[in-house]
Structure formats: C-alpha cells, structure tokens
mmCIF file of N, CA, C and O in Angstrom:
data_model
loop_
_atom_site.group_PDB
_atom_site.id
_atom_site.type_symbol
_atom_site.label_atom_id
_atom_site.label_comp_id
_atom_site.label_asym_id
_atom_site.label_seq_id
_atom_site.Cartn_x
_atom_site.Cartn_y
_atom_site.Cartn_z
ATOM 1 N N MET A 928 -14.534 -0.373 9.509
ATOM 2 C CA MET A 928 -13.622 0.609 8.902
ATOM 3 C C MET A 928 -12.935 2.142 9.915
ATOM 4 O O MET A 928 -13.714 1.685 10.625
ATOM 5 N N LEU A 929 -12.176 2.402 9.371
ATOM 6 C CA LEU A 929 -11.757 3.454 10.477
ATOM 7 C C LEU A 929 -11.686 5.013 10.622
ATOM 8 O O LEU A 929 -12.231 4.957 8.979
ATOM 9 N N VAL A 930 -12.126 5.277 11.290
ATOM 10 C CA VAL A 930 -12.684 6.674 12.041
ATOM 11 C C VAL A 930 -11.742 7.880 12.194
ATOM 12 O O VAL A 930 -11.339 6.701 13.316
ATOM 13 N N LEU A 931 -11.379 8.423 11.655
ATOM 14 C CA LEU A 931 -11.072 8.857 12.230
ATOM 15 C C LEU A 931 -11.319 10.935 12.287
ATOM 16 O O LEU A 931 -11.712 11.376 11.761
ATOM 17 N N ALA A 932 -10.388 11.058 13.217
ATOM 18 C CA ALA A 932 -11.350 12.907 13.921
ATOM 19 C C ALA A 932 -9.363 14.067 12.741
ATOM 20 O O ALA A 932 -8.792 13.780 13.576
ATOM 21 N N ARG A 933 -9.781 14.572 11.499
ATOM 22 C CA ARG A 933 -9.163 15.305 11.188
ATOM 23 C C ARG A 933 -9.654 16.939 11.590
ATOM 24 O O ARG A 933 -10.751 16.954 10.999
ATOM 25 N N LYS A 934 -8.206 18.448 11.656
ATOM 26 C CA LYS A 934 -8.922 19.421 11.654
ATOM 27 C C LYS A 934 -8.847 19.786 10.482
ATOM 28 O O LYS A 934 -7.930 18.953 9.569
ATOM 29 N N LYS A 935 -9.000 21.652 9.641
ATOM 30 C CA LYS A 935 -8.201 21.412 8.861
ATOM 31 C C LYS A 935 -7.373 21.794 8.640
ATOM 32 O O LYS A 935 -6.027 21.684 9.458
ATOM 33 N N GLY A 936 -5.901 21.847 7.282
ATOM 34 C CA GLY A 936 -4.584 20.879 7.531
ATOM 35 C C GLY A 936 -3.641 19.782 6.986
ATOM 36 O O GLY A 936 -3.160 19.916 7.233
ATOM 37 N N GLU A 937 -5.084 19.254 8.545
ATOM 38 C CA GLU A 937 -4.307 17.939 8.769
ATOM 39 C C GLU A 937 -4.586 17.024 7.638
ATOM 40 O O GLU A 937 -5.530 16.953 6.539
ATOM 41 N N SER A 938 -3.698 15.949 7.661
ATOM 42 C CA SER A 938 -3.918 14.737 7.016
ATOM 43 C C SER A 938 -3.761 13.085 7.288
ATOM 44 O O SER A 938 -3.502 12.587 8.640
ATOM 45 N N ILE A 939 -4.380 12.565 6.035
ATOM 46 C CA ILE A 939 -3.880 10.624 6.536
ATOM 47 C C ILE A 939 -3.423 10.347 5.298
ATOM 48 O O ILE A 939 -3.444 10.961 4.328
ATOM 49 N N MET A 940 -2.454 9.122 5.263
ATOM 50 C CA MET A 940 -1.314 8.668 5.058
ATOM 51 C C MET A 940 -2.220 7.197 4.666
ATOM 52 O O MET A 940 -2.820 6.486 5.989
ATOM 53 N N ILE A 941 -2.270 6.884 3.845
ATOM 54 C CA ILE A 941 -2.160 5.886 3.296
ATOM 55 C C ILE A 941 -0.955 4.993 2.530
ATOM 56 O O ILE A 941 -1.120 5.684 1.063
ATOM 57 N N GLY A 942 -1.100 4.199 3.060
ATOM 58 C CA GLY A 942 0.455 3.735 2.915
ATOM 59 C C GLY A 942 1.683 5.076 2.908
ATOM 60 O O GLY A 942 1.916 5.281 3.509
ATOM 61 N N ASP A 943 2.607 4.649 1.271
ATOM 62 C CA ASP A 943 3.210 5.833 1.650
ATOM 63 C C ASP A 943 3.438 6.721 0.455
ATOM 64 O O ASP A 943 4.130 7.716 0.397
ATOM 65 N N GLN A 944 2.251 6.909 -0.307
ATOM 66 C CA GLN A 944 2.403 7.213 -1.382
ATOM 67 C C GLN A 944 0.603 8.187 -1.591
ATOM 68 O O GLN A 944 0.787 9.035 -2.422
ATOM 69 N N ILE A 945 -0.525 7.853 -0.588
ATOM 70 C CA ILE A 945 -0.890 8.645 -0.809
ATOM 71 C C ILE A 945 -1.364 9.572 0.380
ATOM 72 O O ILE A 945 -1.574 8.418 1.570
ATOM 73 N N GLU A 946 -2.077 10.576 0.033
ATOM 74 C CA GLU A 946 -1.839 11.415 1.389
ATOM 75 C C GLU A 946 -2.765 12.044 1.104
ATOM 76 O O GLU A 946 -4.114 12.882 0.286
ATOM 77 N N ILE A 947 -4.242 12.264 2.325
ATOM 78 C CA ILE A 947 -5.642 13.105 2.062
ATOM 79 C C ILE A 947 -6.061 14.186 2.922
ATOM 80 O O ILE A 947 -5.697 13.928 4.296
ATOM 81 N N VAL A 948 -5.837 15.024 2.365
ATOM 82 C CA VAL A 948 -5.258 16.567 3.206
ATOM 83 C C VAL A 948 -6.686 16.936 3.404
ATOM 84 O O VAL A 948 -8.017 16.471 2.383
ATOM 85 N N ILE A 949 -7.414 17.716 5.130
ATOM 86 C CA ILE A 949 -8.657 17.766 5.164
ATOM 87 C C ILE A 949 -8.340 19.522 4.255
ATOM 88 O O ILE A 949 -7.706 20.384 5.518
ATOM 89 N N LEU A 950 -9.041 20.368 3.730
ATOM 90 C CA LEU A 950 -8.721 21.290 3.362
ATOM 91 C C LEU A 950 -9.795 22.327 4.244
ATOM 92 O O LEU A 950 -9.450 23.881 4.167
ATOM 93 N N GLY A 951 -10.990 22.137 4.599
ATOM 94 C CA GLY A 951 -11.947 23.178 5.679
ATOM 95 C C GLY A 951 -13.213 22.347 4.765
ATOM 96 O O GLY A 951 -13.646 21.037 4.712
ATOM 97 N N SER A 952 -13.871 22.872 5.532
ATOM 98 C CA SER A 952 -15.503 22.558 5.699
ATOM 99 C C SER A 952 -16.413 23.784 5.475
ATOM 100 O O SER A 952 -16.092 25.356 5.908
ATOM 101 N N GLU A 953 -17.714 23.796 5.319
ATOM 102 C CA GLU A 953 -18.474 24.396 5.010
ATOM 103 C C GLU A 953 -19.853 23.636 5.118
ATOM 104 O O GLU A 953 -20.586 23.430 4.418
ATOM 105 N N GLY A 954 -20.801 24.087 5.953
ATOM 106 C CA GLY A 954 -21.977 23.269 6.754
ATOM 107 C C GLY A 954 -21.821 21.971 6.807
ATOM 108 O O GLY A 954 -20.506 21.409 7.206
ATOM 109 N N ASP A 955 -22.379 21.549 5.574
ATOM 110 C CA ASP A 955 -22.468 19.466 5.975
ATOM 111 C C ASP A 955 -20.521 19.403 4.737
ATOM 112 O O ASP A 955 -21.314 17.758 4.363
ATOM 113 N N THR A 956 -20.348 20.182 4.197
ATOM 114 C CA THR A 956 -19.291 19.968 2.877
ATOM 115 C C THR A 956 -18.158 19.327 3.787
ATOM 116 O O THR A 956 -17.827 20.972 4.120
ATOM 117 N N ILE A 957 -17.607 19.085 3.615
ATOM 118 C CA ILE A 957 -15.789 18.913 3.576
ATOM 119 C C ILE A 957 -15.811 18.882 2.338
ATOM 120 O O ILE A 957 -15.441 18.359 1.520
ATOM 121 N N ARG A 958 -14.202 19.923 1.910
ATOM 122 C CA ARG A 958 -13.064 20.339 1.129
ATOM 123 C C ARG A 958 -12.290 19.184 1.846
ATOM 124 O O ARG A 958 -11.278 19.054 2.235
ATOM 125 N N VAL A 959 -11.678 18.117 0.620
ATOM 126 C CA VAL A 959 -10.333 17.248 0.766
ATOM 127 C C VAL A 959 -9.587 16.682 -0.018
ATOM 128 O O VAL A 959 -10.154 17.835 -1.546
ATOM 129 N N GLY A 960 -8.174 16.629 -0.415
ATOM 130 C CA GLY A 960 -7.250 16.792 -1.690
ATOM 131 C C GLY A 960 -6.571 15.916 -1.442
ATOM 132 O O GLY A 960 -6.448 15.509 0.222
ATOM 133 N N ILE A 961 -6.453 15.724 -2.134
ATOM 134 C CA ILE A 961 -5.776 13.918 -2.455
ATOM 135 C C ILE A 961 -4.792 14.243 -3.480
ATOM 136 O O ILE A 961 -4.649 14.586 -4.270
ATOM 137 N N LYS A 962 -3.358 13.443 -2.669
ATOM 138 C CA LYS A 962 -1.689 13.620 -2.830
ATOM 139 C C LYS A 962 -1.615 11.826 -4.026
ATOM 140 O O LYS A 962 -1.463 11.262 -2.576
ATOM 141 N N ALA A 963 -1.732 11.525 -4.591
ATOM 142 C CA ALA A 963 -1.216 10.679 -4.819
ATOM 143 C C ALA A 963 -0.621 9.988 -6.445
ATOM 144 O O ALA A 963 -0.770 11.636 -6.784
ATOM 145 N N PRO A 964 -0.201 9.062 -6.429
ATOM 146 C CA PRO A 964 0.780 9.270 -8.239
ATOM 147 C C PRO A 964 0.018 9.407 -8.815
ATOM 148 O O PRO A 964 -1.371 9.073 -8.664
ATOM 149 N N LYS A 965 0.357 10.001 -10.132
ATOM 150 C CA LYS A 965 -0.348 10.213 -11.238
ATOM 151 C C LYS A 965 -0.675 8.883 -11.980
ATOM 152 O O LYS A 965 -2.583 8.376 -12.666
ATOM 153 N N GLN A 966 -0.668 6.974 -11.710
ATOM 154 C CA GLN A 966 -0.881 6.129 -11.792
ATOM 155 C C GLN A 966 -2.334 5.637 -11.403
ATOM 156 O O GLN A 966 -2.688 4.237 -11.625
ATOM 157 N N VAL A 967 -2.641 6.006 -10.102
ATOM 158 C CA VAL A 967 -3.455 5.639 -8.894
ATOM 159 C C VAL A 967 -4.150 6.642 -9.340
ATOM 160 O O VAL A 967 -4.202 7.867 -9.667
ATOM 161 N N GLU A 968 -5.633 6.156 -10.128
ATOM 162 C CA GLU A 968 -7.193 6.356 -10.618
ATOM 163 C C GLU A 968 -7.336 6.696 -9.201
ATOM 164 O O GLU A 968 -7.794 6.167 -8.490
ATOM 165 N N VAL A 969 -8.159 8.590 -8.913
ATOM 166 C CA VAL A 969 -8.993 9.130 -7.931
ATOM 167 C C VAL A 969 -10.465 9.671 -8.718
ATOM 168 O O VAL A 969 -10.246 9.903 -9.296
ATOM 169 N N PHE A 970 -11.597 8.856 -8.303
ATOM 170 C CA PHE A 970 -12.593 9.195 -8.322
ATOM 171 C C PHE A 970 -14.005 9.235 -7.833
ATOM 172 O O PHE A 970 -13.345 8.364 -6.078
ATOM 173 N N ARG A 971 -14.127 9.996 -7.233
ATOM 174 C CA ARG A 971 -15.996 9.572 -6.719
ATOM 175 C C ARG A 971 -16.241 8.834 -6.545
ATOM 176 O O ARG A 971 -16.524 8.488 -7.626
ATOM 177 N N LYS A 972 -17.024 8.025 -5.592
ATOM 178 C CA LYS A 972 -17.193 6.792 -5.485
ATOM 179 C C LYS A 972 -18.583 6.721 -6.456
ATOM 180 O O LYS A 972 -19.139 5.707 -7.179
ATOM 181 N N GLU A 973 -20.115 7.947 -6.964
ATOM 182 C CA GLU A 973 -20.494 7.683 -7.982
ATOM 183 C C GLU A 973 -20.074 7.799 -8.632
ATOM 184 O O GLU A 973 -20.580 6.541 -9.910
ATOM 185 N N ILE A 974 -18.773 7.779 -8.737
ATOM 186 C CA ILE A 974 -18.608 8.025 -10.963
ATOM 187 C C ILE A 974 -17.565 6.588 -10.823
ATOM 188 O O ILE A 974 -17.592 6.093 -12.110
ATOM 189 N N TYR A 975 -16.892 6.063 -10.204
ATOM 190 C CA TYR A 975 -16.564 4.953 -10.055
ATOM 191 C C TYR A 975 -17.926 3.721 -10.131
ATOM 192 O O TYR A 975 -17.388 3.126 -10.652
ATOM 193 N N GLN A 976 -18.810 3.845 -9.763
ATOM 194 C CA GLN A 976 -19.759 3.359 -9.663
ATOM 195 C C GLN A 976 -20.331 2.696 -10.929
ATOM 196 O O GLN A 976 -20.530 1.768 -11.312
ATOM 197 N N HIS A 977 -20.253 4.548 -11.720
ATOM 198 C CA HIS A 977 -21.261 4.468 -13.060
ATOM 199 C C HIS A 977 -19.689 4.143 -14.156
ATOM 200 O O HIS A 977 -20.564 2.734 -14.840
ATOM 201 N N ILE A 978 -18.375 3.807 -13.836
ATOM 202 C CA ILE A 978 -17.502 2.883 -14.857
ATOM 203 C C ILE A 978 -17.730 1.933 -14.552
ATOM 204 O O ILE A 978 -17.523 0.957 -15.739
ATOM 205 N N GLN A 979 -18.206 1.299 -12.849
ATOM 206 C CA GLN A 979 -17.987 0.563 -13.408
ATOM 207 C C GLN A 979 -19.024 -0.739 -14.016
ATOM 208 O O GLN A 979 -19.272 -1.942 -14.424
ATOM 209 N N GLU A 980 -20.208 -0.168 -13.862
ATOM 210 C CA GLU A 980 -21.462 -0.634 -14.088
ATOM 211 C C GLU A 980 -21.219 -0.434 -15.956
ATOM 212 O O GLU A 980 -21.863 -1.396 -16.366
ATOM 213 N N SER A 981 -21.226 0.232 -16.464
ATOM 214 C CA SER A 981 -20.921 0.537 -18.073
ATOM 215 C C SER A 981 -19.629 -0.805 -18.493
ATOM 216 O O SER A 981 -19.686 -1.304 -19.184
ATOM 217 N N ASN A 982 -18.594 -1.104 -18.055
ATOM 218 C CA ASN A 982 -17.495 -2.170 -17.791
ATOM 219 C C ASN A 982 -18.615 -3.446 -17.789
ATOM 220 O O ASN A 982 -18.355 -4.076 -19.046
ATOM 221 N N LYS A 983 -19.582 -3.352 -17.406
ATOM 222 C CA LYS A 983 -19.935 -5.069 -16.807
ATOM 223 C C LYS A 983 -20.993 -5.070 -18.231
ATOM 224 O O LYS A 983 -20.781 -6.285 -19.006
ATOM 225 N N GLU A 984 -21.301 -3.796 -18.811
ATOM 226 C CA GLU A 984 -22.879 -3.922 -19.578
ATOM 227 C C GLU A 984 -21.970 -4.381 -20.975
ATOM 228 O O GLU A 984 -22.071 -5.359 -21.546
ATOM 229 N N ALA A 985 -20.636 -3.928 -20.840
ATOM 230 C CA ALA A 985 -19.762 -3.440 -22.503
ATOM 231 C C ALA A 985 -19.194 -4.827 -22.525
ATOM 232 O O ALA A 985 -19.406 -5.676 -24.035
ATOM 233 N N THR A 986 -18.970 -6.001 -21.473
ATOM 234 C CA THR A 986 -18.130 -7.040 -21.233
ATOM 235 C C THR A 986 -19.443 -8.641 -21.320
ATOM 236 O O THR A 986 -19.364 -9.300 -22.003
ATOM 237 N N ALA A 987 -21.034 -7.817 -21.143
ATOM 238 C CA ALA A 987 -22.115 -8.919 -21.251
ATOM 239 C C ALA A 987 -22.762 -8.770 -22.659
ATOM 240 O O ALA A 987 -22.728 -9.509 -22.751
ATOM 241 N N SER A 988 -22.729 -7.560 -23.309
ATOM 242 C CA SER A 988 -22.641 -7.709 -24.956
ATOM 243 C C SER A 988 -21.907 -7.994 -25.846
ATOM 244 O O SER A 988 -21.442 -7.966 -25.341
ATOM 245 N N SER A 989 -22.570 -9.344 -26.370
ATOM 246 C CA SER A 989 -21.830 -9.969 -27.496
ATOM 247 C C SER A 989 -21.056 -8.845 -28.665
ATOM 248 O O SER A 989 -22.353 -8.843 -29.353
ATOM 249 N N ILE A 990 -20.411 -8.867 -29.362
ATOM 250 C CA ILE A 990 -19.699 -8.618 -30.602
ATOM 251 C C ILE A 990 -20.087 -9.537 -31.286
ATOM 252 O O ILE A 990 -18.787 -10.612 -31.384
ATOM 253 N N SER A 991 -20.477 -10.214 -32.382
ATOM 254 C CA SER A 991 -20.083 -11.127 -33.141
ATOM 255 C C SER A 991 -18.724 -10.505 -34.359
ATOM 256 O O SER A 991 -18.389 -9.261 -34.986
ATOM 257 N N PRO A 992 -17.933 -11.266 -34.709
ATOM 258 C CA PRO A 992 -17.537 -11.139 -35.699
ATOM 259 C C PRO A 992 -17.523 -10.721 -36.980
ATOM 260 O O PRO A 992 -17.264 -9.363 -37.375
ATOM 261 N N MET A 993 -18.869 -10.339 -37.230
ATOM 262 C CA MET A 993 -19.350 -9.775 -38.289
ATOM 263 C C MET A 993 -19.500 -8.294 -38.187
ATOM 264 O O MET A 993 -19.455 -6.820 -38.888
ATOM 265 N N ASN A 994 -20.071 -7.530 -37.059
ATOM 266 C CA ASN A 994 -20.083 -6.273 -36.964
ATOM 267 C C ASN A 994 -18.965 -5.935 -36.243
ATOM 268 O O ASN A 994 -18.155 -4.475 -36.141
ATOM 269 N N LEU A 995 -18.462 -6.488 -35.817
ATOM 270 C CA LEU A 995 -16.376 -5.987 -35.122
ATOM 271 C C LEU A 995 -16.181 -5.219 -36.351
ATOM 272 O O LEU A 995 -15.363 -4.442 -36.864
ATOM 273 N N SER A 996 -16.163 -6.281 -37.909
ATOM 274 C CA SER A 996 -15.486 -6.214 -38.554
ATOM 275 C C SER A 996 -15.921 -4.797 -39.423
ATOM 276 O O SER A 996 -15.601 -3.630 -40.502
ATOM 277 N N LYS A 997 -17.224 -4.943 -39.418
ATOM 278 C CA LYS A 997 -18.359 -2.993 -39.885
ATOM 279 C C LYS A 997 -17.862 -2.215 -38.720
ATOM 280 O O LYS A 997 -17.873 -1.149 -39.229
ATOM 281 N N LEU A 998 -17.163 -1.981 -37.885
ATOM 282 C CA LEU A 998 -17.389 -0.968 -36.906
ATOM 283 C C LEU A 998 -15.530 -0.222 -37.310
ATOM 284 O O LEU A 998 -15.181 0.359 -37.373
ATOM 285 N N ILE A 999 -14.667 -1.381 -37.553
ATOM 286 C CA ILE A 999 -13.076 -1.107 -38.608
ATOM 287 C C ILE A 999 -13.276 -0.837 -39.054
ATOM 288 O O ILE A 999 -12.869 0.410 -39.579
ATOM 289 N N ASN A 1000 -14.319 -1.612 -40.277
ATOM 290 C CA ASN A 1000 -14.223 -0.347 -41.216
ATOM 291 C C ASN A 1000 -14.477 0.945 -41.440
ATOM 292 O O ASN A 1000 -14.310 1.613 -42.213
ATOM 293 N N LYS A 1001 -15.639 1.276 -40.704
ATOM 294 C CA LYS A 1001 -16.504 2.522 -40.336
ATOM 295 C C LYS A 1001 -14.910 3.834 -40.271
ATOM 296 O O LYS A 1001 -15.028 5.045 -40.076
ATOM 297 N N SER A 1002 -14.189 3.277 -39.020
ATOM 298 C CA SER A 1002 -13.142 3.851 -38.145
ATOM 299 C C SER A 1002 -12.492 4.087 -39.381
ATOM 300 O O SER A 1002 -11.186 5.115 -39.686
ATOM 301 N N LYS A 1003 -12.124 3.221 -40.770
ATOM 302 C CA LYS A 1003 -11.370 3.884 -41.718
ATOM 303 C C LYS A 1003 -11.643 4.740 -42.760
ATOM 304 O O LYS A 1003 -12.326 5.300 -42.648
#
C-alpha cells in the first residue's frame, strides 16, 4: 500500500486520467473529490462489495428455460 500525506486542495494522480483531490476535513471525516472519465465506475467500497456479492448470487442461481420464458412473457 502506498501512503501519502496531502493537504486541503492538493491532489493525487492515478495514471493519466484519474485525479483524487483533498477537499477538506471535519473531525475524523475527510472529503475527497474524484475526477475520472465517465467510463470509469467509482464506488464507495461497501457499495462495490454489495454489487460484487449481488453479482455472485445472480450467477449462482440457475434459471431454467421454462422460468426464463415466463419472465419474458410477463414483460410483454
């Protein structure tokens, strides 16, 4: 892990297109701004983990062709 110290208004670059900007702090909370291309998805870690778990559950559950056709017919 790379550890850097930054002050309010200072930045960290990740590659050529992602910039992390320190916006300020209040107590134990640090406000961070992220400038990244629109095609780069940025999530809080707990949200990212929830998405990953949901994706694993979705791929683990099997859908029979019969159930799939019922779902398709309901949407029509």
